[in-house]
CSV table of C-alpha atoms in Angstrom, one decimal:
chain,number,residue,atom,x,y,z
A,1,UNK,CA,0.0,0.0,0.0
A,2,UNK,CA,2.7,2.5,1.0
A,3,UNK,CA,4.8,1.8,-2.1
A,4,UNK,CA,1.8,1.9,-4.5
A,5,UNK,CA,0.3,5.1,-3.0
A,6,UNK,CA,3.5,7.1,-2.6
A,7,UNK,CA,6.4,5.2,-4.2
A,8,UNK,CA,8.8,6.5,-1.6
A,9,UNK,CA,9.4,7.3,2.1
A,10,UNK,CA,9.4,11.0,2.8
A,11,UNK,CA,11.5,12.1,5.7
A,12,UNK,CA,10.6,15.5,7.2
A,13,UNK,CA,13.4,17.4,9.0
A,14,UNK,CA,12.7,20.7,10.8
A,15,UNK,CA,15.7,22.6,12.0
A,16,UNK,CA,16.1,26.1,13.4
A,17,UNK,CA,16.5,29.1,11.1
A,18,UNK,CA,19.8,29.1,9.1
A,19,UNK,CA,20.6,25.5,10.0
A,20,UNK,CA,22.2,23.0,7.7
A,21,UNK,CA,20.8,19.5,7.2
A,22,UNK,CA,22.9,16.5,6.1
A,23,UNK,CA,21.9,13.0,5.1
A,24,UNK,CA,24.8,10.5,5.2
A,25,UNK,CA,27.2,13.5,5.3
A,26,UNK,CA,25.7,15.0,2.1
A,27,UNK,CA,24.0,18.4,2.5
A,28,UNK,CA,20.4,18.1,1.5
A,29,UNK,CA,18.9,21.4,2.6
A,30,UNK,CA,18.6,24.2,5.1
A,31,UNK,CA,16.1,24.8,8.0
A,32,UNK,CA,13.4,22.4,6.6
A,33,UNK,CA,13.5,19.6,4.1
A,34,UNK,CA,11.3,16.8,2.7
A,35,UNK,CA,13.5,14.0,1.4
A,36,UNK,CA,12.9,10.6,-0.1
A,37,UNK,CA,15.1,8.2,1.9
A,38,UNK,CA,14.1,5.0,0.1
A,39,UNK,CA,13.6,1.6,1.6
A,40,UNK,CA,16.4,-0.3,3.3
A,41,UNK,CA,16.2,-3.6,1.3
A,42,UNK,CA,15.0,-2.0,-2.0
A,43,UNK,CA,17.9,0.4,-2.0
A,44,UNK,CA,20.4,-2.0,-0.3
A,45,UNK,CA,21.0,0.5,2.5
A,46,UNK,CA,21.4,-0.8,6.1
A,47,UNK,CA,21.3,2.5,7.9
A,48,UNK,CA,21.2,6.3,7.3
A,49,UNK,CA,22.2,9.2,9.4
A,50,UNK,CA,20.8,12.7,9.7
A,51,UNK,CA,22.8,15.6,11.0
A,52,UNK,CA,21.6,19.2,11.8
A,53,UNK,CA,24.2,21.9,12.3
A,54,UNK,CA,24.1,25.6,13.0
A,55,UNK,CA,26.7,28.2,14.0
A,56,UNK,CA,26.8,28.5,17.8
A,57,UNK,CA,25.1,25.2,18.5
A,58,UNK,CA,26.2,21.6,19.0
A,59,UNK,CA,25.4,19.4,16.0
A,60,UNK,CA,22.5,16.9,16.5
A,61,UNK,CA,22.9,13.4,14.9
A,62,UNK,CA,19.9,11.1,14.4
A,63,UNK,CA,20.3,7.5,13.1
A,64,UNK,CA,17.5,6.2,11.0
A,65,UNK,CA,16.8,2.7,12.2
A,66,UNK,CA,15.3,0.1,9.9
A,67,UNK,CA,12.3,-2.0,10.9
A,68,UNK,CA,9.3,-3.8,9.5
A,69,UNK,CA,7.1,-1.6,7.3
A,70,UNK,CA,3.7,-1.6,9.1
A,71,UNK,CA,1.9,-1.5,5.8
A,72,UNK,CA,3.0,-5.1,5.1
A,73,UNK,CA,0.3,-6.4,7.6
A,74,UNK,CA,-2.3,-4.9,5.2
A,75,UNK,CA,-1.8,-8.1,3.1
A,76,UNK,CA,-4.0,-9.9,5.6
A,77,UNK,CA,-6.9,-7.9,4.3
A,78,UNK,CA,-6.7,-9.8,1.1
A,79,UNK,CA,-7.1,-13.2,2.8
A,80,UNK,CA,-6.2,-15.8,0.2
A,81,UNK,CA,-4.1,-13.3,-1.6
A,82,UNK,CA,-2.0,-12.5,1.4
A,83,UNK,CA,0.9,-14.9,0.5
A,84,UNK,CA,1.2,-13.3,-2.9
A,85,UNK,CA,1.1,-9.8,-1.3
A,86,UNK,CA,3.9,-10.8,1.1
A,87,UNK,CA,6.0,-12.2,-1.7
A,88,UNK,CA,5.6,-9.0,-3.8
A,89,UNK,CA,6.6,-6.8,-0.9
A,90,UNK,CA,9.6,-9.0,-0.2
A,91,UNK,CA,10.8,-9.1,-3.8
A,92,UNK,CA,10.2,-5.3,-4.2
A,93,UNK,CA,12.2,-4.7,-1.1
A,94,UNK,CA,9.6,-2.5,0.6
A,95,UNK,CA,8.9,-4.8,3.6
A,96,UNK,CA,11.4,-2.8,5.7
A,97,UNK,CA,11.2,1.0,6.4
A,98,UNK,CA,13.3,3.6,8.2
A,99,UNK,CA,12.3,5.4,11.4
A,100,UNK,CA,12.0,8.1,12.6
A,101,UNK,CA,10.8,9.9,9.5
A,102,UNK,CA,9.7,13.1,11.3
A,103,UNK,CA,12.6,14.9,12.9
A,104,UNK,CA,12.5,18.2,14.8
A,105,UNK,CA,15.9,19.4,15.8
A,106,UNK,CA,16.5,20.6,19.4
A,107,UNK,CA,20.0,22.0,19.3
A,108,UNK,CA,22.0,22.9,22.4
A,109,UNK,CA,24.1,26.1,22.6
A,110,UNK,CA,27.8,25.7,21.8
A,111,UNK,CA,29.5,29.0,21.0
A,112,UNK,CA,32.6,27.3,19.8
A,113,UNK,CA,30.9,25.3,17.0
A,114,UNK,CA,31.2,26.7,13.5
A,115,UNK,CA,29.7,25.1,10.3
A,116,UNK,CA,32.4,24.3,7.7
A,117,UNK,CA,31.0,26.2,4.7
A,118,UNK,CA,34.0,25.2,2.6
A,119,UNK,CA,33.5,21.5,2.8
A,120,UNK,CA,33.0,19.6,-0.5
A,121,UNK,CA,29.3,18.9,0.2
A,122,UNK,CA,28.6,22.6,1.0
A,123,UNK,CA,30.2,23.6,-2.3
A,124,UNK,CA,28.3,20.9,-4.1
A,125,UNK,CA,25.0,22.1,-2.6
A,126,UNK,CA,25.8,25.7,-3.4
A,127,UNK,CA,26.6,24.8,-7.0
A,128,UNK,CA,23.2,23.2,-7.4
A,129,UNK,CA,21.5,26.4,-6.1
A,130,UNK,CA,23.6,28.6,-8.4
A,131,UNK,CA,22.8,26.4,-11.4
A,132,UNK,CA,19.1,26.6,-10.8
A,133,UNK,CA,19.0,30.2,-9.7
A,134,UNK,CA,17.4,31.3,-13.0
A,135,UNK,CA,15.0,28.4,-13.5
A,136,UNK,CA,11.2,28.6,-12.6
A,137,UNK,CA,10.0,27.4,-9.2
A,138,UNK,CA,6.7,25.6,-8.6
A,139,UNK,CA,4.7,27.1,-5.7
A,140,UNK,CA,1.5,26.2,-3.8
A,141,UNK,CA,-0.7,28.4,-1.5
A,142,UNK,CA,-1.7,26.9,1.9
A,143,UNK,CA,-4.3,28.3,4.3
A,144,UNK,CA,-4.8,31.3,2.1
A,145,UNK,CA,-7.7,32.7,0.1
A,146,UNK,CA,-8.1,35.7,-2.3
A,147,UNK,CA,-4.5,35.4,-3.2
A,148,UNK,CA,-2.8,38.0,-5.5
A,149,UNK,CA,0.8,37.6,-6.5
A,150,UNK,CA,2.6,40.2,-8.6
A,151,UNK,CA,6.2,40.3,-9.8
A,152,UNK,CA,8.1,43.6,-9.2
A,153,UNK,CA,11.0,45.2,-11.0
A,154,UNK,CA,14.1,46.7,-9.3
A,155,UNK,CA,12.2,49.9,-8.6
A,156,UNK,CA,9.3,48.1,-7.0
A,157,UNK,CA,6.9,48.5,-10.0
A,158,UNK,CA,4.6,45.7,-11.0
A,159,UNK,CA,5.7,43.8,-14.1
A,160,UNK,CA,2.4,43.1,-16.1
A,161,UNK,CA,1.6,39.4,-16.7
A,162,UNK,CA,5.0,38.3,-15.4
A,163,UNK,CA,3.5,35.5,-13.3
A,164,UNK,CA,1.1,34.4,-16.1
A,165,UNK,CA,3.7,32.7,-18.3
A,166,UNK,CA,3.1,29.4,-16.6
A,167,UNK,CA,-0.2,27.8,-15.7
A,168,UNK,CA,-1.1,24.8,-13.5
A,169,UNK,CA,-1.5,21.5,-15.4
A,170,UNK,CA,-3.9,20.4,-12.7
A,171,UNK,CA,-7.6,20.9,-13.6
A,172,UNK,CA,-9.4,23.3,-11.3
A,173,UNK,CA,-6.3,23.7,-9.2
A,174,UNK,CA,-5.5,27.4,-8.9
A,175,UNK,CA,-3.2,26.8,-6.0
A,176,UNK,CA,-0.4,25.3,-8.0
A,177,UNK,CA,1.6,27.8,-10.1
A,178,UNK,CA,5.0,28.1,-11.7
A,179,UNK,CA,6.8,31.4,-11.5
A,180,UNK,CA,10.2,32.7,-12.5
A,181,UNK,CA,12.6,33.7,-9.8
A,182,UNK,CA,12.5,37.3,-8.6
A,183,UNK,CA,10.9,39.8,-6.2
A,184,UNK,CA,7.1,39.4,-5.6
A,185,UNK,CA,4.4,41.1,-3.7
A,186,UNK,CA,1.8,38.7,-2.3
A,187,UNK,CA,-1.6,39.5,-0.8
A,188,UNK,CA,-4.1,37.2,0.7
A,189,UNK,CA,-6.3,36.3,3.7
A,190,UNK,CA,-5.7,33.6,6.1
A,191,UNK,CA,-8.3,30.9,5.7
A,192,UNK,CA,-8.3,27.3,6.8
A,193,UNK,CA,-10.8,24.5,7.5
A,194,UNK,CA,-10.9,22.0,10.3
A,195,UNK,CA,-13.0,18.8,10.0
A,196,UNK,CA,-14.2,16.4,12.6
A,197,UNK,CA,-16.7,13.5,12.3
A,198,UNK,CA,-19.5,15.9,13.0
A,199,UNK,CA,-18.5,19.3,12.0
A,200,UNK,CA,-16.6,21.3,9.4
A,201,UNK,CA,-15.3,24.7,10.8
A,202,UNK,CA,-13.7,27.4,8.7
A,203,UNK,CA,-11.4,30.0,10.3
A,204,UNK,CA,-10.9,33.3,8.4
A,205,UNK,CA,-8.7,36.2,9.5
A,206,UNK,CA,-10.5,39.6,9.7
A,207,UNK,CA,-7.5,41.4,8.2
A,208,UNK,CA,-5.7,40.4,5.0
A,209,UNK,CA,-1.9,40.6,4.8
A,210,UNK,CA,0.7,41.8,2.3
A,211,UNK,CA,4.4,40.8,1.9
A,212,UNK,CA,7.3,41.5,-0.4
A,213,UNK,CA,10.0,38.9,-0.8
A,214,UNK,CA,12.4,37.3,-3.2
A,215,UNK,CA,11.6,33.9,-4.5
A,216,UNK,CA,14.7,31.9,-5.4
A,217,UNK,CA,14.8,29.8,-8.6
A,218,UNK,CA,14.5,26.0,-8.9
A,219,UNK,CA,12.8,23.3,-6.9
A,220,UNK,CA,9.5,23.9,-5.2
A,221,UNK,CA,8.0,26.0,-2.5
A,222,UNK,CA,4.8,27.0,-0.7
A,223,UNK,CA,3.3,30.2,0.8
A,224,UNK,CA,2.0,29.3,4.2
A,225,UNK,CA,-0.8,31.5,5.6
A,226,UNK,CA,-0.4,32.4,9.3
A,227,UNK,CA,-2.6,34.3,11.7
A,228,UNK,CA,-2.0,36.5,14.7
A,229,UNK,CA,-4.9,35.6,16.9
A,230,UNK,CA,-4.7,38.8,18.9
A,231,UNK,CA,-4.7,41.1,15.9
A,232,UNK,CA,-6.8,38.7,13.8
A,233,UNK,CA,-4.4,39.6,11.0
A,234,UNK,CA,-2.8,37.5,8.2
A,235,UNK,CA,0.9,37.0,7.7
A,236,UNK,CA,2.9,34.7,5.4
A,237,UNK,CA,5.8,32.3,5.5
A,238,UNK,CA,7.5,31.1,2.3
A,239,UNK,CA,9.2,27.7,2.4
A,240,UNK,CA,11.5,26.7,-0.4
A,241,UNK,CA,13.2,23.3,-1.1
A,242,UNK,CA,15.7,22.9,-3.9
A,243,UNK,CA,17.2,19.4,-3.4
A,244,UNK,CA,20.7,18.6,-4.4
A,245,UNK,CA,19.3,15.5,-6.0
A,246,UNK,CA,18.0,17.1,-9.2
A,247,UNK,CA,16.5,13.9,-10.5
A,248,UNK,CA,13.7,14.0,-7.9
A,249,UNK,CA,12.7,17.4,-9.3
A,250,UNK,CA,12.8,16.8,-13.0
A,251,UNK,CA,9.7,17.9,-14.9
A,252,UNK,CA,6.8,19.9,-13.7
A,253,UNK,CA,4.7,17.1,-12.1
A,254,UNK,CA,7.3,15.8,-9.5
A,255,UNK,CA,8.0,19.4,-8.4
A,256,UNK,CA,4.2,20.1,-8.1
A,257,UNK,CA,3.8,17.0,-5.9
A,258,UNK,CA,6.7,18.2,-3.7
A,259,UNK,CA,5.2,21.7,-3.5
A,260,UNK,CA,1.9,20.2,-2.4
A,261,UNK,CA,3.7,18.2,0.3
A,262,UNK,CA,5.4,21.3,1.5
A,263,UNK,CA,2.1,23.1,1.7
A,264,UNK,CA,0.6,20.2,3.6
A,265,UNK,CA,3.3,20.6,6.2
A,266,UNK,CA,2.6,24.3,6.9
A,267,UNK,CA,0.4,23.7,10.0
A,268,UNK,CA,2.9,21.3,11.5
A,269,UNK,CA,6.0,23.5,11.0
A,270,UNK,CA,5.1,27.1,11.5
A,271,UNK,CA,2.4,28.5,13.7
A,272,UNK,CA,1.5,31.5,15.8
A,273,UNK,CA,4.6,31.3,17.9
A,274,UNK,CA,6.8,31.7,14.8
A,275,UNK,CA,4.8,34.7,13.7
A,276,UNK,CA,5.1,36.4,17.1
A,277,UNK,CA,8.8,35.7,17.7
A,278,UNK,CA,10.2,36.0,14.2
């Protein structure tokens, strides 16, 4: 089930601002990353290690441990077909999985620690960013309504139709868009829906928000709507991921899927406290 539905195992790593995230000593991102870590048997990997570093803090190292993929027990739902299902999972190598796949770093102060920005993996990561700095980025809007996004020139003037050169390939999906890198003004109103077995509740901010920021090129990103509950006002957070593994981002569709996964993480990553403190 897991392999059919998703085809990968996504690891979510949340680090502090300006932190560096490494997987098996290869830099894979900064501050926040969604990364496909594969399956132990399928990819013939016994263990993987995640490391989070930041200047002035002691590095945190987490070992991903392999174990039985819980989805394998779903084969019992097919009764007589269970042996076949188990055999397929075994041959495909997806009967084992890594844990934990949701990591939130809790770094301890260490004034002496400095991140080595001249290491080969840091240079490799920077080279990928530089190479994709002029390529379009796929973006998604989360917890926002009445969104307007305009590209600005160096003087702050709106560039007409600059964000209309790319359109979503998803039918009736206005949230997915591809834009060229540059400076943008975004406007919108915080709006989100919470569902239970009995009710569907919609929360909407009384005040809209506006923000000007620079969107880097390449990869995928998401605008997360935030709300200051005291002021009942809207704010924004832009999350961008440009993996060093370019193959996972080739073509529009894979990047749009990554963008949607980033947007789906907004509630779990950033909330009111981030808005008030940062």
